[in-house]
Short mmCIF file of C-alpha atoms and ligand atoms in Angstrom, two decimals:
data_model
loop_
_atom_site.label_atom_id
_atom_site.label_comp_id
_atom_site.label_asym_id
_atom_site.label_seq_id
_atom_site.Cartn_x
_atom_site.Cartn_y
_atom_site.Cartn_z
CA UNK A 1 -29.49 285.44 154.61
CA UNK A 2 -27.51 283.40 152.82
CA UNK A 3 -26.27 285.03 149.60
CA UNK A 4 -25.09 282.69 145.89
CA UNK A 5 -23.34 284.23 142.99
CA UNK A 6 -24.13 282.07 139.97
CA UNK A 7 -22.24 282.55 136.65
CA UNK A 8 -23.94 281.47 133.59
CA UNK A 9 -26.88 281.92 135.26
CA UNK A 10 -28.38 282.09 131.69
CA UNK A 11 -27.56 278.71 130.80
CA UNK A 12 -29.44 275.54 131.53
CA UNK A 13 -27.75 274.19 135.13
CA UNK A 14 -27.34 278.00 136.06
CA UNK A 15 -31.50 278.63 135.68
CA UNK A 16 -32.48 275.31 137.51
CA UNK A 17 -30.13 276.31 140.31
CA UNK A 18 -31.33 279.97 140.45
CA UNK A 19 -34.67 278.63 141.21
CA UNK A 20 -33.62 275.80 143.84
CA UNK A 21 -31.50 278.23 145.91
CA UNK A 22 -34.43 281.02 145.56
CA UNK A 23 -36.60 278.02 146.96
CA UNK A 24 -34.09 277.97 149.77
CA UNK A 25 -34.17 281.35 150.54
CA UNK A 26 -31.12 282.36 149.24
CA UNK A 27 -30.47 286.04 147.47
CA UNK A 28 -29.16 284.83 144.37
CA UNK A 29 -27.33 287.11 141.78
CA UNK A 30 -26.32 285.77 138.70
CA UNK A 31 -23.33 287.09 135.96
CA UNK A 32 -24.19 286.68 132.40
CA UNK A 33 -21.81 288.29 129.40
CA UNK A 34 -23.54 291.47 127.56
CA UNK A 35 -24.13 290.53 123.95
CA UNK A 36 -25.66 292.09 121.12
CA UNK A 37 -28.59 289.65 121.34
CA UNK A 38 -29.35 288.87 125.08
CA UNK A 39 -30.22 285.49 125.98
CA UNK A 40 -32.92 285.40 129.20
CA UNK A 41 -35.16 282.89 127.89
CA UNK A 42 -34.38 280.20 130.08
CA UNK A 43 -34.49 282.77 132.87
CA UNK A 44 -37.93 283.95 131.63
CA UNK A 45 -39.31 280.33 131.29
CA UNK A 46 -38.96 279.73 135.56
CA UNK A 47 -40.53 283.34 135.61
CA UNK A 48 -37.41 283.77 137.29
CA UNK A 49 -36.95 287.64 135.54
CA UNK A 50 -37.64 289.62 138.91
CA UNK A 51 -36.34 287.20 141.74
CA UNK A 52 -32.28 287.32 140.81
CA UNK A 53 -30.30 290.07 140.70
CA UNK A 54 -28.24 290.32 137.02
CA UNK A 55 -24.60 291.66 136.76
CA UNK A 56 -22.54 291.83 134.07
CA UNK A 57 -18.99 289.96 133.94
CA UNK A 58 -16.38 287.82 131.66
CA UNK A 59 -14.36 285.33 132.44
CA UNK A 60 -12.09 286.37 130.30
CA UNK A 61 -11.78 290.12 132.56
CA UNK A 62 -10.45 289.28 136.18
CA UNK A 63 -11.76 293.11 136.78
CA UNK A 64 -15.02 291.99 136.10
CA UNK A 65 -14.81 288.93 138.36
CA UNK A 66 -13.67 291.06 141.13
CA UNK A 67 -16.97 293.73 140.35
CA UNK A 68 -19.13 290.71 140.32
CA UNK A 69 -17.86 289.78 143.73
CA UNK A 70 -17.98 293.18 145.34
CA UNK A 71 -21.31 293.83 144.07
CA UNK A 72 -22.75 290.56 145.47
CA UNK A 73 -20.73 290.08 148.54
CA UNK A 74 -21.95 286.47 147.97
CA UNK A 75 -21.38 283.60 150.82
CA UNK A 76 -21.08 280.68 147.53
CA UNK A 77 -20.13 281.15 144.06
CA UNK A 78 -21.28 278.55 142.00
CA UNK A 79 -19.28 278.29 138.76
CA UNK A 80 -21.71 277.36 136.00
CA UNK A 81 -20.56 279.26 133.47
CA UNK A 82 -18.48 277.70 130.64
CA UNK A 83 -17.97 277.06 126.67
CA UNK A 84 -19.84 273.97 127.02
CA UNK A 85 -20.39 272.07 123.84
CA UNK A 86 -17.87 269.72 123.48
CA UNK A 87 -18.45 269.82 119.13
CA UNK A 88 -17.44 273.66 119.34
CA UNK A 89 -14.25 272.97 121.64
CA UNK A 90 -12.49 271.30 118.17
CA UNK A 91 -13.60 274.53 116.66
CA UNK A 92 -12.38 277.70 119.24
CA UNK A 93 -9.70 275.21 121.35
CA UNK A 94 -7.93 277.88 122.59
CA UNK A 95 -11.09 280.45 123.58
CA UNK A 96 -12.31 277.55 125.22
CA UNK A 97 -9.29 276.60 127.53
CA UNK A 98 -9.64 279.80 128.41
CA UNK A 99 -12.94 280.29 129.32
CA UNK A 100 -13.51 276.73 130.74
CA UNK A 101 -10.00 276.23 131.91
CA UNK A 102 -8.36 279.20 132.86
CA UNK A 103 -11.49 281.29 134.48
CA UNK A 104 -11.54 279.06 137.09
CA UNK A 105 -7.85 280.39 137.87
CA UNK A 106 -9.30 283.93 137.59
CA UNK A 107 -12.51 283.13 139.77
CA UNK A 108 -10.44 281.58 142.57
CA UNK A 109 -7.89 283.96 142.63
CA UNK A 110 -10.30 286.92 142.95
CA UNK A 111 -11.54 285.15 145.93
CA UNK A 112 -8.76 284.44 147.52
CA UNK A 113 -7.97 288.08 146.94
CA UNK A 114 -11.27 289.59 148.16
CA UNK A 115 -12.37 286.96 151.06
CA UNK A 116 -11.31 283.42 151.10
CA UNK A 117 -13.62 282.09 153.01
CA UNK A 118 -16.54 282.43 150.16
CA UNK A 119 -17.53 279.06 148.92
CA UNK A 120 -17.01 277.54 145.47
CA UNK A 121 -18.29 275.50 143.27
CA UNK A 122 -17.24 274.08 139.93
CA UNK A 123 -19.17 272.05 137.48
CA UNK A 124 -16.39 269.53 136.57
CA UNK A 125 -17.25 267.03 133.78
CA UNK A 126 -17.81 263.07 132.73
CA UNK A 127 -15.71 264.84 129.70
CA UNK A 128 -12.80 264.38 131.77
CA UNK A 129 -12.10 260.76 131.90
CA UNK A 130 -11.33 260.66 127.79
CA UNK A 131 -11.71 256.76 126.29
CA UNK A 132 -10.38 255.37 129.85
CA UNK A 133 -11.79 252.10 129.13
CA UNK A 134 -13.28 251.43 132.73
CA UNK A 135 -16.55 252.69 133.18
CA UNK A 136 -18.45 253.07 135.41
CA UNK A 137 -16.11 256.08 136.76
CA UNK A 138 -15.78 257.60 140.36
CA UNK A 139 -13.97 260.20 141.43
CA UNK A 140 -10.38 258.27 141.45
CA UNK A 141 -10.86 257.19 138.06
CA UNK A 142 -7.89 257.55 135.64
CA UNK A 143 -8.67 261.08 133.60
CA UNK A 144 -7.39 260.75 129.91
CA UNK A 145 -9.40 263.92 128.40
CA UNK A 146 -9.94 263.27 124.10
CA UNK A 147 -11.59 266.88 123.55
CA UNK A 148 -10.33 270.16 124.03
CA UNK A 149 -12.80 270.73 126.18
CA UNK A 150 -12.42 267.96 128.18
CA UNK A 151 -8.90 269.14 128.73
CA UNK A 152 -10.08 272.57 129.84
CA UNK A 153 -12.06 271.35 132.24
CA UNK A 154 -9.12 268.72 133.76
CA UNK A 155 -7.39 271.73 134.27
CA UNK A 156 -9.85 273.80 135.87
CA UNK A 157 -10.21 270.37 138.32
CA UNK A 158 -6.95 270.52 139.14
CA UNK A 159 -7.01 274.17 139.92
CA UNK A 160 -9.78 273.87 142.12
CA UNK A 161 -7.71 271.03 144.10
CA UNK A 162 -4.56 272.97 144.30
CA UNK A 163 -6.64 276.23 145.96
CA UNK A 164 -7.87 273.84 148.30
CA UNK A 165 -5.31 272.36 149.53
CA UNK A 166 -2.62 275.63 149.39
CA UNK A 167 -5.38 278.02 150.74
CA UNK A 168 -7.75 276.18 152.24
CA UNK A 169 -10.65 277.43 150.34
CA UNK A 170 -14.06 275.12 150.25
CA UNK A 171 -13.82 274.59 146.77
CA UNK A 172 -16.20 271.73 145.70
CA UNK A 173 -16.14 270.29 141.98
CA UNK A 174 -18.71 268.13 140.74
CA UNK A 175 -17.71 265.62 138.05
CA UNK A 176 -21.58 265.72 136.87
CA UNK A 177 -22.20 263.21 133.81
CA UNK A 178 -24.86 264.22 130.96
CA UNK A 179 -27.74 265.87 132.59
CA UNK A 180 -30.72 267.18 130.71
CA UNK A 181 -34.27 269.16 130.91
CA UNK A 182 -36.34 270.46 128.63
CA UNK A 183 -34.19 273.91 129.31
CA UNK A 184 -31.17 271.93 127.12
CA UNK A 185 -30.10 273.81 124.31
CA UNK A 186 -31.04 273.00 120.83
CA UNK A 187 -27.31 272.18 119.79
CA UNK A 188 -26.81 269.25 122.49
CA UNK A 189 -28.29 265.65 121.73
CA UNK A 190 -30.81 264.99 123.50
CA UNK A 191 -32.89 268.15 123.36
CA UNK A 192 -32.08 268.35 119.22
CA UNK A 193 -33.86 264.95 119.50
CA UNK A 194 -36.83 265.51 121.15
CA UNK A 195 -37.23 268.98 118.93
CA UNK A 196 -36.86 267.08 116.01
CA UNK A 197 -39.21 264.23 117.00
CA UNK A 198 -41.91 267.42 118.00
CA UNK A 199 -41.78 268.70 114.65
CA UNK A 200 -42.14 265.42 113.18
CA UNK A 201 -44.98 264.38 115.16
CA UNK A 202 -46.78 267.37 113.77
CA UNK A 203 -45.69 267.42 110.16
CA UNK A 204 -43.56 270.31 110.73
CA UNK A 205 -40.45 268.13 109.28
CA UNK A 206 -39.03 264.63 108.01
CA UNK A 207 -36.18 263.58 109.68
CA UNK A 208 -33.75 263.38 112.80
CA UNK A 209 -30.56 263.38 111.15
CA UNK A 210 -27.39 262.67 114.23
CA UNK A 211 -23.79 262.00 113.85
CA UNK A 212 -22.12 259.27 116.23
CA UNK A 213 -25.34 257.11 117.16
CA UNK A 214 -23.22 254.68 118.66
CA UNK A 215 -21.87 256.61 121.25
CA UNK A 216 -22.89 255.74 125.46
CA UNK A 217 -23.89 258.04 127.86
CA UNK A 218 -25.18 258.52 131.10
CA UNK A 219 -28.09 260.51 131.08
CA UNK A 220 -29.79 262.33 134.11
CA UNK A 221 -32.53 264.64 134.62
CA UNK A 222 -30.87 267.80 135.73
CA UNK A 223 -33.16 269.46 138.35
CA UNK A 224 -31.93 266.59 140.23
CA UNK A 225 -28.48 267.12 139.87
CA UNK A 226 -28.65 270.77 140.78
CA UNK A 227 -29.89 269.43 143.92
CA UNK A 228 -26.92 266.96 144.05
CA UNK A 229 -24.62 270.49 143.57
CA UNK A 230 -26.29 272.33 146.50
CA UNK A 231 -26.01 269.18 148.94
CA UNK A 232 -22.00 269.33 148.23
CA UNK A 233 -21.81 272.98 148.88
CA UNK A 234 -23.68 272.33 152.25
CA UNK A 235 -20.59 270.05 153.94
CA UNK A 236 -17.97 270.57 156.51
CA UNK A 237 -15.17 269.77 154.14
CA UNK A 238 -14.54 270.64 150.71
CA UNK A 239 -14.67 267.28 148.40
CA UNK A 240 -14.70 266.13 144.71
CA UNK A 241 -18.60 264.11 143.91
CA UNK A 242 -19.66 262.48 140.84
CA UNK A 243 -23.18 262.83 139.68
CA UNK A 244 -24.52 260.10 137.23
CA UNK A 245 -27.28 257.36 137.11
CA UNK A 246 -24.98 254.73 136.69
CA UNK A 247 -26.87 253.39 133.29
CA UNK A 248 -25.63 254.03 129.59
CA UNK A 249 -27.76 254.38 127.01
CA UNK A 250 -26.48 254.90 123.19
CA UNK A 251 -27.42 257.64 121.25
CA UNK A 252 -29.71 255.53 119.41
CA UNK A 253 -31.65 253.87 122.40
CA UNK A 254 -32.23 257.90 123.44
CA UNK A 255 -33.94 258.60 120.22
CA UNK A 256 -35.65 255.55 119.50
CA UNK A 257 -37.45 255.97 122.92
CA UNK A 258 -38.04 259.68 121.88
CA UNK A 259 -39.80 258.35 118.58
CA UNK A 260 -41.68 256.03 120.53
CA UNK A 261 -42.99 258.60 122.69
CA UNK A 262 -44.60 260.36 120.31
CA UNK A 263 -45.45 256.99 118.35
CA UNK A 264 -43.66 257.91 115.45
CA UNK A 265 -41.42 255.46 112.99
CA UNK A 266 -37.86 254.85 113.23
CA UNK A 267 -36.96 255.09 110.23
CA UNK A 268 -36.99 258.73 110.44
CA UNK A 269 -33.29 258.36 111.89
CA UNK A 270 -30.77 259.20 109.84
CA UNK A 271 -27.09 259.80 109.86
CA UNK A 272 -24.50 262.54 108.73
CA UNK A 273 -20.77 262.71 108.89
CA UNK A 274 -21.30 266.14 109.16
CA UNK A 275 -22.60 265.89 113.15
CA UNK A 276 -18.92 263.68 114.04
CA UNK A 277 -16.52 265.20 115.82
CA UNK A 278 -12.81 264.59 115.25
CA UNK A 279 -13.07 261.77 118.07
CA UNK A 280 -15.81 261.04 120.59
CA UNK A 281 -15.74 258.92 123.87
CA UNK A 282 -17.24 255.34 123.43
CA UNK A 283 -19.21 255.18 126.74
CA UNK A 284 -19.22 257.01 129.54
CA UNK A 285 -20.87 256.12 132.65
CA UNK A 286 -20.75 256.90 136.40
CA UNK A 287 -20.71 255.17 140.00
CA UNK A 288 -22.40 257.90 142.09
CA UNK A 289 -22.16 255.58 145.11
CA UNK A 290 -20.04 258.59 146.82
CA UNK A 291 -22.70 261.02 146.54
CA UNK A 292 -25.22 258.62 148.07
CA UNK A 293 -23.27 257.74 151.28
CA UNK A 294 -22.11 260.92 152.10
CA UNK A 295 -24.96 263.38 150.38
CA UNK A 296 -27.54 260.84 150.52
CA UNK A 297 -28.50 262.02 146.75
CA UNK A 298 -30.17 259.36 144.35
CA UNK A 299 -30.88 260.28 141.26
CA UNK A 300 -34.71 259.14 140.58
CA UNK A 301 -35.06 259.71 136.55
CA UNK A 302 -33.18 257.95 134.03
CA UNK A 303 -32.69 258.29 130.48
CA UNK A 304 -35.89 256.41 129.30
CA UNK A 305 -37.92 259.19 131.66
CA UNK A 306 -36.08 261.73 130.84
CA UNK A 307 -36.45 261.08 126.39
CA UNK A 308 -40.10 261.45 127.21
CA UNK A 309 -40.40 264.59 129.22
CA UNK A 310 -38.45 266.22 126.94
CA UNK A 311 -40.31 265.11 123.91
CA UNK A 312 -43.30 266.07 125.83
CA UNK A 313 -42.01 269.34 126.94
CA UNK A 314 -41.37 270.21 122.89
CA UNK A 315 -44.56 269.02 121.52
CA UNK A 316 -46.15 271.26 123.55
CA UNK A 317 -43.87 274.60 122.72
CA UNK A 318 -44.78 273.77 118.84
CA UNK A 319 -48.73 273.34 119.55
CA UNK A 320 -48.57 276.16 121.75
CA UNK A 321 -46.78 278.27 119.05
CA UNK A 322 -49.33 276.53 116.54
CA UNK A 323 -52.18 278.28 118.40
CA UNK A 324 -50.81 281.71 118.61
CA UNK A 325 -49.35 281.43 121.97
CA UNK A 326 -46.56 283.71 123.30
CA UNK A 327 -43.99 282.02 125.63
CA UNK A 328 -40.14 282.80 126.39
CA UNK A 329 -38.61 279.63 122.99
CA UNK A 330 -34.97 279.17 121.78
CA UNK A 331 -36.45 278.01 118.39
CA UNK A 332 -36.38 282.02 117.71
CA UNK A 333 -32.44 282.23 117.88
CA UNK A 334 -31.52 279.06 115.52
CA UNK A 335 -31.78 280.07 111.71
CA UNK A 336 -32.99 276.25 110.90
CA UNK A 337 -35.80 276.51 113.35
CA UNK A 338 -36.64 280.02 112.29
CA UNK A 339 -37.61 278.97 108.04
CA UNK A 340 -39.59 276.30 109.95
CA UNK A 341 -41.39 279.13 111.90
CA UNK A 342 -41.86 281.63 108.75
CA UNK A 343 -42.98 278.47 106.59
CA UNK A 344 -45.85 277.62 108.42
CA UNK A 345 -46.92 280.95 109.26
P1 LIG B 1 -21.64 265.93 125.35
O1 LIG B 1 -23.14 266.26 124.88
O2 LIG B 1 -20.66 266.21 124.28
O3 LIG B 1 -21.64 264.55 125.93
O4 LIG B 1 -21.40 267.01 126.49
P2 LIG B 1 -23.81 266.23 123.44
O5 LIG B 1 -25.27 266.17 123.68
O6 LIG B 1 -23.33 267.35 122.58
O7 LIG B 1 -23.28 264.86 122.78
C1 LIG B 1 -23.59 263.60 123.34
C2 LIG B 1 -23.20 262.50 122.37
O8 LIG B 1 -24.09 262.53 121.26
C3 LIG B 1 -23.32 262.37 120.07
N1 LIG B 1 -24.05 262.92 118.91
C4 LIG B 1 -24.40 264.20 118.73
N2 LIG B 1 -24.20 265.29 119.51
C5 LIG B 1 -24.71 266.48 119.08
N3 LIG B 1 -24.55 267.56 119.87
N4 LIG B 1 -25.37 266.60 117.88
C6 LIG B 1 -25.59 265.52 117.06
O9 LIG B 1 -26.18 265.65 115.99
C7 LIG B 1 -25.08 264.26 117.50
N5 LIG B 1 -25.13 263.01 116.99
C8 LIG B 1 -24.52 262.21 117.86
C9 LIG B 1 -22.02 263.11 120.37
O10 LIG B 1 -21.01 262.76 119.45
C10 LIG B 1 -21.79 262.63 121.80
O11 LIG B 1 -21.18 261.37 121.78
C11 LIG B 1 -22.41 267.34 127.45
C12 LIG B 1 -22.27 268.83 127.73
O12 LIG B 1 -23.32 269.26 128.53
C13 LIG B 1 -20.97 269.13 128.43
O13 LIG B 1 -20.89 270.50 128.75
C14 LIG B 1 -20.91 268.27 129.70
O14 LIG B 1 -19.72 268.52 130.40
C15 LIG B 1 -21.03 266.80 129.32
O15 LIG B 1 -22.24 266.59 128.62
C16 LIG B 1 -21.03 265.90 130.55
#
């Protein structure tokens, strides 16, 4: 049986892959960081709870990453763990070189340490490529990183490159482009779009207020691209893939087809300086045509399909939580969502 270690198994790409490599028959264990509130929800919402085995580990710790590995002797280690909002990176730069930068160091050292023939797998980013002026980007593309995360994650590209060639580990990265589900946390774009346009859909709220609506991006639906990250794993040789849909859409073309999902008016839109970041990338979008020819992956969804399955996926959490229903919700965590809880109670 083949066996996966998946870190940040709690977040959003780590939950969709638990459940595609459980559909493969994989025994999957996935690392998540103790904290005084836990965070399973995602885990809870695939009714994943009793199929993956949990162990405890920080990237920060190498000790840890070498308990993870001895405990699941795994066969692949998929690295999906990371300090991924890019707003926060301008915030905690240096915690998040180190977690998304430097714990890639630590993970593939620990490997090389315990048994170098486990496979890896990093989620590299779009992030990457900075304001390079030439999209759509593949996986030669000129990488001129704007954000400190997007720096942290060149690096931990790089690393992966240098342990493949001086070791000869299979180490894969994936430069995967914007990829969402209704699993998204609430801080990211798209999904603090289509819980907006929910809540305003049922009276619950006024407005969608955003920062930078001018921004592009290439958005995919990210079951698929989990699938995309298994199919690179599965090849002789080790290799760099991007993952994209090759179409941009702004900011505002996302939530104006959110609004007109749920039929609602658009000038509900608003915008705050607050929700800028120091600098953002104009447009970022990706030629996947290296993924298609040698994983034969397509992606099928783009952003218009995705906008409405996650407005539809939120409009139902706030009528199900209108009629009493229990169900594993983020909106519990985030203080903003909570008043909007207690007020209509
Ligand atoms: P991104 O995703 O930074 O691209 O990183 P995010 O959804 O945070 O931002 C996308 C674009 O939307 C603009 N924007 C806003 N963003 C947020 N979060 N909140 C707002 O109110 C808002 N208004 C406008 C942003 O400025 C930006 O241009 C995601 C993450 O998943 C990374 O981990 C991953 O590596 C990349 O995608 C590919």
């Amino acid at each position: 049986m083949r066996t996966a270690l998946v870190t940040g198994i709690t977040g959003m790409d780590g939950t969709y892959l638990a459940q595609l490599l459980l559909s493969k028959n994989y025994k999957v264990f996935g690392t998540f960081r103790r904290a005084s509130t836990p965070n399973f929800w995602r885990i809870m919402s695939l009714g994943l709870e009793d199929k993956i085995s949990l162990v405890p580990m920080d990237l920060t710790d190498s000790n840890s990453i070498i308990n993870a590995l001895r405990i699941s002797q795994p066969t692949e280690v998929y690295n999906m763990a990371a300090s991924s909002y890019v707003a926060d990176s301008f915030e905690c730069p240096l915690a998040n070189l180190d977690i998304t930068g430097s714990a890639v160091m630590r993970l593939l050292d620990a490997i090389h340490t315990i048994d170098p023939h486990i496979k890896f797998y990093q989620s590299s980013s779009s992030e990457m490529y900075g304001n390079n002026g030439a999209p759509p980007m593949n996986e030669e593309s000129p990488m001129n990183p704007i954000s400190p995360y997007g720096v942290a994650k060149l690096s931990a590209h790089h690393i992966v490159n240098m342990y493949r060639k001086a070791y000869s580990i299979h180490a894969v990265s994936g430069i995967c482009f914007n990829h969402e589900a209704p699993l998204r946390g609430l801080d990211f774009v798209t999904r603090k779009i289509s819980n907006a346009v929910a809540k305003i859909k049922l009276g619950l709220c006024d407005n969608l207020t955003l920062g930078n609506l001018d921004a592009i991006r290439d958005w995919g639906w990210a079951p698929e691209y989990v699938n995309g990250i298994y199919l690179m794993m599965q090849q002789d040789e080790p290799d760099d893939y991007v993952l994209a849909t090759n179409y941009g859409a702004s900011v505002r073309e996302f939530a104006i087809e959110a609004m007109s999902r749920a039929g609602i008016d658009e000038k509900v839109l608003k915008q705050d300086k607050r929700y800028r970041r120091p600098i953002d990338i104009d447009k970022l979008t990706g030629d996947y045509t290296k993924a298609y020819s040698v994983l034969d992956w397509e992606p099928e969804y783009n952003y218009f399909d995705v906008a409405k399955m996650m407005v539809d996926a939120d409009l139902q959490r706030w009528k199900d939580w209108q009629d009493g229903k229990m169900f594993p919700w983020d909106a519990y965590l985030y203080p903003n969502e909570a008043k909007v809880l207690r007020r209509c109670k």
